[in-house]
C-alpha cells in the first residue's frame, strides 16, 4: 500500500511539472488589460508608429529582439536588461551584440507612453509591450495583423551565460534548426514560417562571407547560391569590408513583410545557409514552394507560429513582476 501511495505521489508530481509550462501560457489571453489599461494596444501602436516613421530599422530590430528574448529564458523581456558591475546580462552575449538599438528603444518608448497614462502606470509588463510592438511593426511593414495574447510578467534574471547554445546560427542545417525550435515546442513548419522574418532583415557581411569567399576546397562560392546574386554580394561585401556594413537579407522587397522571402529561396537567393537549406532540403522544400505560391497560406502559418513563440517560457506569479524600467530590475 505504501508503495502504491508513493507511486501516486510521484505520478501527481510528474503531472504537475509536465503541466507547469502550459499553465503559464494558459494565463495568456487577448484583452488581458481590459480592466487595468483598456487602451494599451492603441497607446503602444501609436508609440511604435512614431518610431517606425523615424527609421525602418524599427521593424527588423523589434522582431529580432522578440525572437532573441523568447528563445532565451522565455518571453520575459530579459534581453532588454542592461549589464551591471556584478552581472553581465543577455544583451552583452556575443550572439546578441548585433541586436539593433532601435528595437530596445521601441520598447522603452512604448513603455514610457503607457506609463504616462496614470491608470496604466506600472500595470503593463515590458514583455507584453515587446509582444505588442512586434505585432505592430509586422503590420506597419505590410505583414498580417493579428490579435496578441497578453499576460506575461517580466523575468527576474538575465545572464549572458544563459544565451549559450540557445540561438540559431547562420550556418545551421535543417536538423539543427528543427531541434532548436522543437526545444520550445515549435514544429518544422513554425520554424520555416518564423524564418520569413528575414524578409525585412539585414545582416553584417561577416555572417555569410564564408558562402562567397571560402565555402569549401572544391568551391570558393557556395554552389547553392544564385551566381549573379553571389557576384552582387561580393561587390557589396568585399573581403576587407568595414565590419559595420550591413546589407538587406531580401534583395527584392527589403521593406515589405511578405512571402517574397520564399520566392528568393527558389531562386538561390537565401542569404544565410540556414535560409537556403529550407529550399535545398527535400523535407522542407514543399512548404517553401507552397508559401511562395500563396501569401494567404503563409500569413496564416506565420500568425500561428508567432503566437506559439509568444507562449514560450512565460513568467507568472512569483517568477516575475512588472518592471518600472524595462532595462533594469526593480
PDB file of N, CA and C in Angstrom, residues 33 36-37 39-51 62 65 76-77 80-81 102-134 136 152-155 321-330:
ATOM      1  N   UNK A  33      -5.595  43.305 -20.489  1.00  0.00           N
ATOM      2  CA  UNK A  33      -5.572  44.580 -19.755  1.00  0.00           C
ATOM      3  C   UNK A  33      -6.890  45.355 -19.868  1.00  0.00           C
ATOM      4  N   UNK A  36      -7.515  47.021 -16.475  1.00  0.00           N
ATOM      5  CA  UNK A  36      -6.456  47.827 -15.855  1.00  0.00           C
ATOM      6  C   UNK A  36      -5.932  48.940 -16.767  1.00  0.00           C
ATOM      7  N   UNK A  37      -5.856  48.657 -18.083  1.00  0.00           N
ATOM      8  CA  UNK A  37      -5.322  49.662 -19.021  1.00  0.00           C
ATOM      9  C   UNK A  37      -5.956  49.395 -20.390  1.00  0.00           C
ATOM     10  N   UNK A  39      -6.784  50.922 -23.070  1.00  0.00           N
ATOM     11  CA  UNK A  39      -6.295  51.446 -24.358  1.00  0.00           C
ATOM     12  C   UNK A  39      -4.840  51.084 -24.638  1.00  0.00           C
ATOM     13  N   UNK A  40      -4.313  50.098 -23.905  1.00  0.00           N
ATOM     14  CA  UNK A  40      -2.876  49.803 -24.004  1.00  0.00           C
ATOM     15  C   UNK A  40      -2.434  49.520 -25.441  1.00  0.00           C
ATOM     16  N   UNK A  41      -3.248  48.799 -26.208  1.00  0.00           N
ATOM     17  CA  UNK A  41      -2.797  48.429 -27.551  1.00  0.00           C
ATOM     18  C   UNK A  41      -2.680  49.635 -28.472  1.00  0.00           C
ATOM     19  N   UNK A  42      -3.613  50.580 -28.353  1.00  0.00           N
ATOM     20  CA  UNK A  42      -3.511  51.778 -29.202  1.00  0.00           C
ATOM     21  C   UNK A  42      -2.384  52.702 -28.725  1.00  0.00           C
ATOM     22  N   UNK A  43      -2.131  52.729 -27.410  1.00  0.00           N
ATOM     23  CA  UNK A  43      -1.016  53.530 -26.883  1.00  0.00           C
ATOM     24  C   UNK A  43       0.314  52.997 -27.431  1.00  0.00           C
ATOM     25  N   UNK A  44       0.471  51.685 -27.354  1.00  0.00           N
ATOM     26  CA  UNK A  44       1.700  51.057 -27.861  1.00  0.00           C
ATOM     27  C   UNK A  44       1.811  51.259 -29.368  1.00  0.00           C
ATOM     28  N   UNK A  45       0.708  51.034 -30.077  1.00  0.00           N
ATOM     29  CA  UNK A  45       0.752  51.162 -31.544  1.00  0.00           C
ATOM     30  C   UNK A  45       1.150  52.580 -31.967  1.00  0.00           C
ATOM     31  N   UNK A  46       0.631  53.579 -31.273  1.00  0.00           N
ATOM     32  CA  UNK A  46       0.987  54.973 -31.613  1.00  0.00           C
ATOM     33  C   UNK A  46       2.470  55.238 -31.383  1.00  0.00           C
ATOM     34  N   UNK A  47       3.002  54.726 -30.279  1.00  0.00           N
ATOM     35  CA  UNK A  47       4.433  54.921 -29.975  1.00  0.00           C
ATOM     36  C   UNK A  47       5.304  54.200 -31.002  1.00  0.00           C
ATOM     37  N   UNK A  48       4.894  52.980 -31.378  1.00  0.00           N
ATOM     38  CA  UNK A  48       5.654  52.194 -32.351  1.00  0.00           C
ATOM     39  C   UNK A  48       5.597  52.856 -33.729  1.00  0.00           C
ATOM     40  N   UNK A  49       4.428  53.371 -34.099  1.00  0.00           N
ATOM     41  CA  UNK A  49       4.270  54.039 -35.404  1.00  0.00           C
ATOM     42  C   UNK A  49       5.164  55.271 -35.486  1.00  0.00           C
ATOM     43  N   UNK A  50       5.247  56.004 -34.397  1.00  0.00           N
ATOM     44  CA  UNK A  50       6.109  57.200 -34.352  1.00  0.00           C
ATOM     45  C   UNK A  50       7.575  56.804 -34.567  1.00  0.00           C
ATOM     46  N   UNK A  51       7.992  55.741 -33.904  1.00  0.00           N
ATOM     47  CA  UNK A  51       9.365  55.247 -34.040  1.00  0.00           C
ATOM     48  C   UNK A  51       9.613  54.711 -35.463  1.00  0.00           C
ATOM     49  N   UNK A  62      12.889  45.133 -33.887  1.00  0.00           N
ATOM     50  CA  UNK A  62      11.899  44.739 -32.876  1.00  0.00           C
ATOM     51  C   UNK A  62      11.548  43.262 -32.999  1.00  0.00           C
ATOM     52  N   UNK A  65      14.429  41.239 -31.675  1.00  0.00           N
ATOM     53  CA  UNK A  65      14.516  41.357 -30.219  1.00  0.00           C
ATOM     54  C   UNK A  65      13.534  40.390 -29.552  1.00  0.00           C
ATOM     55  N   UNK A  76      10.224  37.108 -21.671  1.00  0.00           N
ATOM     56  CA  UNK A  76      10.130  37.783 -20.368  1.00  0.00           C
ATOM     57  C   UNK A  76      10.903  39.097 -20.320  1.00  0.00           C
ATOM     58  N   UNK A  77      11.258  39.629 -21.505  1.00  0.00           N
ATOM     59  CA  UNK A  77      11.986  40.901 -21.615  1.00  0.00           C
ATOM     60  C   UNK A  77      13.345  40.885 -20.917  1.00  0.00           C
ATOM     61  N   UNK A  80      16.358  42.752 -22.583  1.00  0.00           N
ATOM     62  CA  UNK A  80      16.431  44.224 -22.571  1.00  0.00           C
ATOM     63  C   UNK A  80      17.261  44.740 -21.394  1.00  0.00           C
ATOM     64  N   UNK A  81      17.436  43.899 -20.377  1.00  0.00           N
ATOM     65  CA  UNK A  81      18.160  44.298 -19.156  1.00  0.00           C
ATOM     66  C   UNK A  81      19.596  44.727 -19.473  1.00  0.00           C
ATOM     67  N   UNK A 102      17.594  50.206 -32.075  1.00  0.00           N
ATOM     68  CA  UNK A 102      16.237  50.706 -32.332  1.00  0.00           C
ATOM     69  C   UNK A 102      15.160  49.771 -31.786  1.00  0.00           C
ATOM     70  N   UNK A 103      15.461  48.476 -31.674  1.00  0.00           N
ATOM     71  CA  UNK A 103      14.490  47.546 -31.094  1.00  0.00           C
ATOM     72  C   UNK A 103      14.285  47.823 -29.610  1.00  0.00           C
ATOM     73  N   UNK A 104      15.395  47.966 -28.891  1.00  0.00           N
ATOM     74  CA  UNK A 104      15.327  48.296 -27.457  1.00  0.00           C
ATOM     75  C   UNK A 104      14.591  49.625 -27.264  1.00  0.00           C
ATOM     76  N   UNK A 105      14.953  50.612 -28.093  1.00  0.00           N
ATOM     77  CA  UNK A 105      14.372  51.953 -27.970  1.00  0.00           C
ATOM     78  C   UNK A 105      12.859  51.929 -28.210  1.00  0.00           C
ATOM     79  N   UNK A 106      12.421  51.088 -29.132  1.00  0.00           N
ATOM     80  CA  UNK A 106      10.985  50.969 -29.434  1.00  0.00           C
ATOM     81  C   UNK A 106      10.216  50.544 -28.192  1.00  0.00           C
ATOM     82  N   UNK A 107      10.721  49.538 -27.493  1.00  0.00           N
ATOM     83  CA  UNK A 107      10.040  49.030 -26.293  1.00  0.00           C
ATOM     84  C   UNK A 107      10.075  50.072 -25.179  1.00  0.00           C
ATOM     85  N   UNK A 108      11.222  50.692 -24.995  1.00  0.00           N
ATOM     86  CA  UNK A 108      11.366  51.682 -23.915  1.00  0.00           C
ATOM     87  C   UNK A 108      10.461  52.888 -24.153  1.00  0.00           C
ATOM     88  N   UNK A 109      10.379  53.348 -25.404  1.00  0.00           N
ATOM     89  CA  UNK A 109       9.494  54.475 -25.736  1.00  0.00           C
ATOM     90  C   UNK A 109       8.016  54.097 -25.541  1.00  0.00           C
ATOM     91  N   UNK A 110       7.665  52.879 -25.943  1.00  0.00           N
ATOM     92  CA  UNK A 110       6.276  52.435 -25.779  1.00  0.00           C
ATOM     93  C   UNK A 110       5.927  52.303 -24.300  1.00  0.00           C
ATOM     94  N   UNK A 111       6.866  51.817 -23.504  1.00  0.00           N
ATOM     95  CA  UNK A 111       6.642  51.689 -22.055  1.00  0.00           C
ATOM     96  C   UNK A 111       6.432  53.079 -21.428  1.00  0.00           C
ATOM     97  N   UNK A 112       7.231  54.054 -21.863  1.00  0.00           N
ATOM     98  CA  UNK A 112       7.066  55.429 -21.355  1.00  0.00           C
ATOM     99  C   UNK A 112       5.686  55.979 -21.700  1.00  0.00           C
ATOM    100  N   UNK A 113       5.227  55.688 -22.921  1.00  0.00           N
ATOM    101  CA  UNK A 113       3.906  56.162 -23.360  1.00  0.00           C
ATOM    102  C   UNK A 113       2.794  55.530 -22.534  1.00  0.00           C
ATOM    103  N   UNK A 114       2.928  54.241 -22.249  1.00  0.00           N
ATOM    104  CA  UNK A 114       1.924  53.536 -21.432  1.00  0.00           C
ATOM    105  C   UNK A 114       1.921  54.102 -20.013  1.00  0.00           C
ATOM    106  N   UNK A 115       3.109  54.270 -19.445  1.00  0.00           N
ATOM    107  CA  UNK A 115       3.204  54.737 -18.059  1.00  0.00           C
ATOM    108  C   UNK A 115       2.857  56.219 -17.898  1.00  0.00           C
ATOM    109  N   UNK A 116       2.772  56.933 -19.019  1.00  0.00           N
ATOM    110  CA  UNK A 116       2.354  58.353 -18.957  1.00  0.00           C
ATOM    111  C   UNK A 116       0.856  58.467 -18.667  1.00  0.00           C
ATOM    112  N   UNK A 117       0.120  57.375 -18.842  1.00  0.00           N
ATOM    113  CA  UNK A 117      -1.313  57.345 -18.511  1.00  0.00           C
ATOM    114  C   UNK A 117      -1.433  56.873 -17.064  1.00  0.00           C
ATOM    115  N   UNK A 118      -1.880  57.737 -16.150  1.00  0.00           N
ATOM    116  CA  UNK A 118      -1.849  57.410 -14.717  1.00  0.00           C
ATOM    117  C   UNK A 118      -2.457  56.051 -14.357  1.00  0.00           C
ATOM    118  N   UNK A 119      -3.592  55.711 -14.957  1.00  0.00           N
ATOM    119  CA  UNK A 119      -4.243  54.438 -14.597  1.00  0.00           C
ATOM    120  C   UNK A 119      -3.467  53.216 -15.096  1.00  0.00           C
ATOM    121  N   UNK A 120      -2.561  53.433 -16.061  1.00  0.00           N
ATOM    122  CA  UNK A 120      -1.797  52.321 -16.633  1.00  0.00           C
ATOM    123  C   UNK A 120      -0.410  52.161 -16.014  1.00  0.00           C
ATOM    124  N   UNK A 121       0.026  53.155 -15.237  1.00  0.00           N
ATOM    125  CA  UNK A 121       1.401  53.158 -14.740  1.00  0.00           C
ATOM    126  C   UNK A 121       1.719  51.899 -13.922  1.00  0.00           C
ATOM    127  N   UNK A 122       2.830  51.254 -14.302  1.00  0.00           N
ATOM    128  CA  UNK A 122       3.298  50.031 -13.640  1.00  0.00           C
ATOM    129  C   UNK A 122       2.274  48.890 -13.654  1.00  0.00           C
ATOM    130  N   UNK A 123       1.401  48.899 -14.672  1.00  0.00           N
ATOM    131  CA  UNK A 123       0.399  47.828 -14.794  1.00  0.00           C
ATOM    132  C   UNK A 123       0.719  46.883 -15.965  1.00  0.00           C
ATOM    133  N   UNK A 124       1.545  47.358 -16.923  1.00  0.00           N
ATOM    134  CA  UNK A 124       1.784  46.594 -18.151  1.00  0.00           C
ATOM    135  C   UNK A 124       3.250  46.165 -18.215  1.00  0.00           C
ATOM    136  N   UNK A 125       3.485  44.885 -18.433  1.00  0.00           N
ATOM    137  CA  UNK A 125       4.857  44.376 -18.448  1.00  0.00           C
ATOM    138  C   UNK A 125       5.598  44.752 -19.725  1.00  0.00           C
ATOM    139  N   UNK A 126       6.905  44.826 -19.620  1.00  0.00           N
ATOM    140  CA  UNK A 126       7.764  45.083 -20.782  1.00  0.00           C
ATOM    141  C   UNK A 126       7.681  43.915 -21.759  1.00  0.00           C
ATOM    142  N   UNK A 127       7.519  42.703 -21.231  1.00  0.00           N
ATOM    143  CA  UNK A 127       7.401  41.511 -22.071  1.00  0.00           C
ATOM    144  C   UNK A 127       6.172  41.615 -22.975  1.00  0.00           C
ATOM    145  N   UNK A 128       5.062  42.082 -22.415  1.00  0.00           N
ATOM    146  CA  UNK A 128       3.847  42.258 -23.221  1.00  0.00           C
ATOM    147  C   UNK A 128       3.988  43.402 -24.209  1.00  0.00           C
ATOM    148  N   UNK A 129       4.670  44.464 -23.794  1.00  0.00           N
ATOM    149  CA  UNK A 129       4.882  45.600 -24.707  1.00  0.00           C
ATOM    150  C   UNK A 129       5.716  45.155 -25.904  1.00  0.00           C
ATOM    151  N   UNK A 130       6.729  44.317 -25.659  1.00  0.00           N
ATOM    152  CA  UNK A 130       7.547  43.801 -26.757  1.00  0.00           C
ATOM    153  C   UNK A 130       6.710  42.924 -27.693  1.00  0.00           C
ATOM    154  N   UNK A 131       5.812  42.108 -27.132  1.00  0.00           N
ATOM    155  CA  UNK A 131       4.941  41.256 -27.958  1.00  0.00           C
ATOM    156  C   UNK A 131       4.002  42.111 -28.819  1.00  0.00           C
ATOM    157  N   UNK A 132       3.445  43.169 -28.231  1.00  0.00           N
ATOM    158  CA  UNK A 132       2.556  44.062 -28.983  1.00  0.00           C
ATOM    159  C   UNK A 132       3.330  44.830 -30.058  1.00  0.00           C
ATOM    160  N   UNK A 133       4.506  45.329 -29.690  1.00  0.00           N
ATOM    161  CA  UNK A 133       5.319  46.110 -30.634  1.00  0.00           C
ATOM    162  C   UNK A 133       5.731  45.254 -31.826  1.00  0.00           C
ATOM    163  N   UNK A 134       5.992  43.962 -31.575  1.00  0.00           N
ATOM    164  CA  UNK A 134       6.357  43.046 -32.658  1.00  0.00           C
ATOM    165  C   UNK A 134       5.195  42.911 -33.644  1.00  0.00           C
ATOM    166  N   UNK A 136       2.878  45.059 -34.126  1.00  0.00           N
ATOM    167  CA  UNK A 136       2.673  46.352 -34.788  1.00  0.00           C
ATOM    168  C   UNK A 136       3.669  46.602 -35.910  1.00  0.00           C
ATOM    169  N   UNK A 152       1.996  38.266 -19.793  1.00  0.00           N
ATOM    170  CA  UNK A 152       3.343  37.836 -19.368  1.00  0.00           C
ATOM    171  C   UNK A 152       3.859  38.756 -18.264  1.00  0.00           C
ATOM    172  N   UNK A 153       4.640  38.206 -17.355  1.00  0.00           N
ATOM    173  CA  UNK A 153       5.376  39.050 -16.413  1.00  0.00           C
ATOM    174  C   UNK A 153       6.818  39.172 -16.898  1.00  0.00           C
ATOM    175  N   UNK A 154       7.525  40.168 -16.384  1.00  0.00           N
ATOM    176  CA  UNK A 154       8.930  40.363 -16.734  1.00  0.00           C
ATOM    177  C   UNK A 154       9.804  39.451 -15.878  1.00  0.00           C
ATOM    178  N   UNK A 155      10.864  38.924 -16.498  1.00  0.00           N
ATOM    179  CA  UNK A 155      11.757  37.997 -15.803  1.00  0.00           C
ATOM    180  C   UNK A 155      12.590  38.675 -14.731  1.00  0.00           C
ATOM    181  N   UNK A 321       7.642  39.899 -12.410  1.00  0.00           N
ATOM    182  CA  UNK A 321       6.969  41.103 -11.909  1.00  0.00           C
ATOM    183  C   UNK A 321       6.775  42.075 -13.078  1.00  0.00           C
ATOM    184  N   UNK A 322       6.319  43.270 -12.769  1.00  0.00           N
ATOM    185  CA  UNK A 322       6.206  44.291 -13.812  1.00  0.00           C
ATOM    186  C   UNK A 322       7.285  45.330 -13.547  1.00  0.00           C
ATOM    187  N   UNK A 323       8.242  45.395 -14.455  1.00  0.00           N
ATOM    188  CA  UNK A 323       9.366  46.313 -14.278  1.00  0.00           C
ATOM    189  C   UNK A 323       8.947  47.766 -14.424  1.00  0.00           C
ATOM    190  N   UNK A 324       9.517  48.602 -13.598  1.00  0.00           N
ATOM    191  CA  UNK A 324       9.277  50.053 -13.744  1.00  0.00           C
ATOM    192  C   UNK A 324      10.039  50.573 -14.950  1.00  0.00           C
ATOM    193  N   UNK A 325      11.291  50.123 -15.092  1.00  0.00           N
ATOM    194  CA  UNK A 325      12.089  50.449 -16.279  1.00  0.00           C
ATOM    195  C   UNK A 325      12.449  49.132 -16.965  1.00  0.00           C
ATOM    196  N   UNK A 326      12.223  49.077 -18.279  1.00  0.00           N
ATOM    197  CA  UNK A 326      12.402  47.802 -18.978  1.00  0.00           C
ATOM    198  C   UNK A 326      13.852  47.314 -18.953  1.00  0.00           C
ATOM    199  N   UNK A 327      14.793  48.245 -18.820  1.00  0.00           N
ATOM    200  CA  UNK A 327      16.212  47.831 -18.903  1.00  0.00           C
ATOM    201  C   UNK A 327      16.869  47.618 -17.545  1.00  0.00           C
ATOM    202  N   UNK A 328      16.083  47.630 -16.466  1.00  0.00           N
ATOM    203  CA  UNK A 328      16.656  47.421 -15.127  1.00  0.00           C
ATOM    204  C   UNK A 328      15.662  46.684 -14.238  1.00  0.00           C
ATOM    205  N   UNK A 329      16.175  45.812 -13.369  1.00  0.00           N
ATOM    206  CA  UNK A 329      15.290  45.133 -12.403  1.00  0.00           C
ATOM    207  C   UNK A 329      14.783  46.135 -11.383  1.00  0.00           C
ATOM    208  N   UNK A 330      13.612  45.871 -10.821  1.00  0.00           N
ATOM    209  CA  UNK A 330      13.033  46.780  -9.814  1.00  0.00           C
ATOM    210  C   UNK A 330      13.886  46.826  -8.540  1.00  0.00           C
TER     211      UNK A 330
END
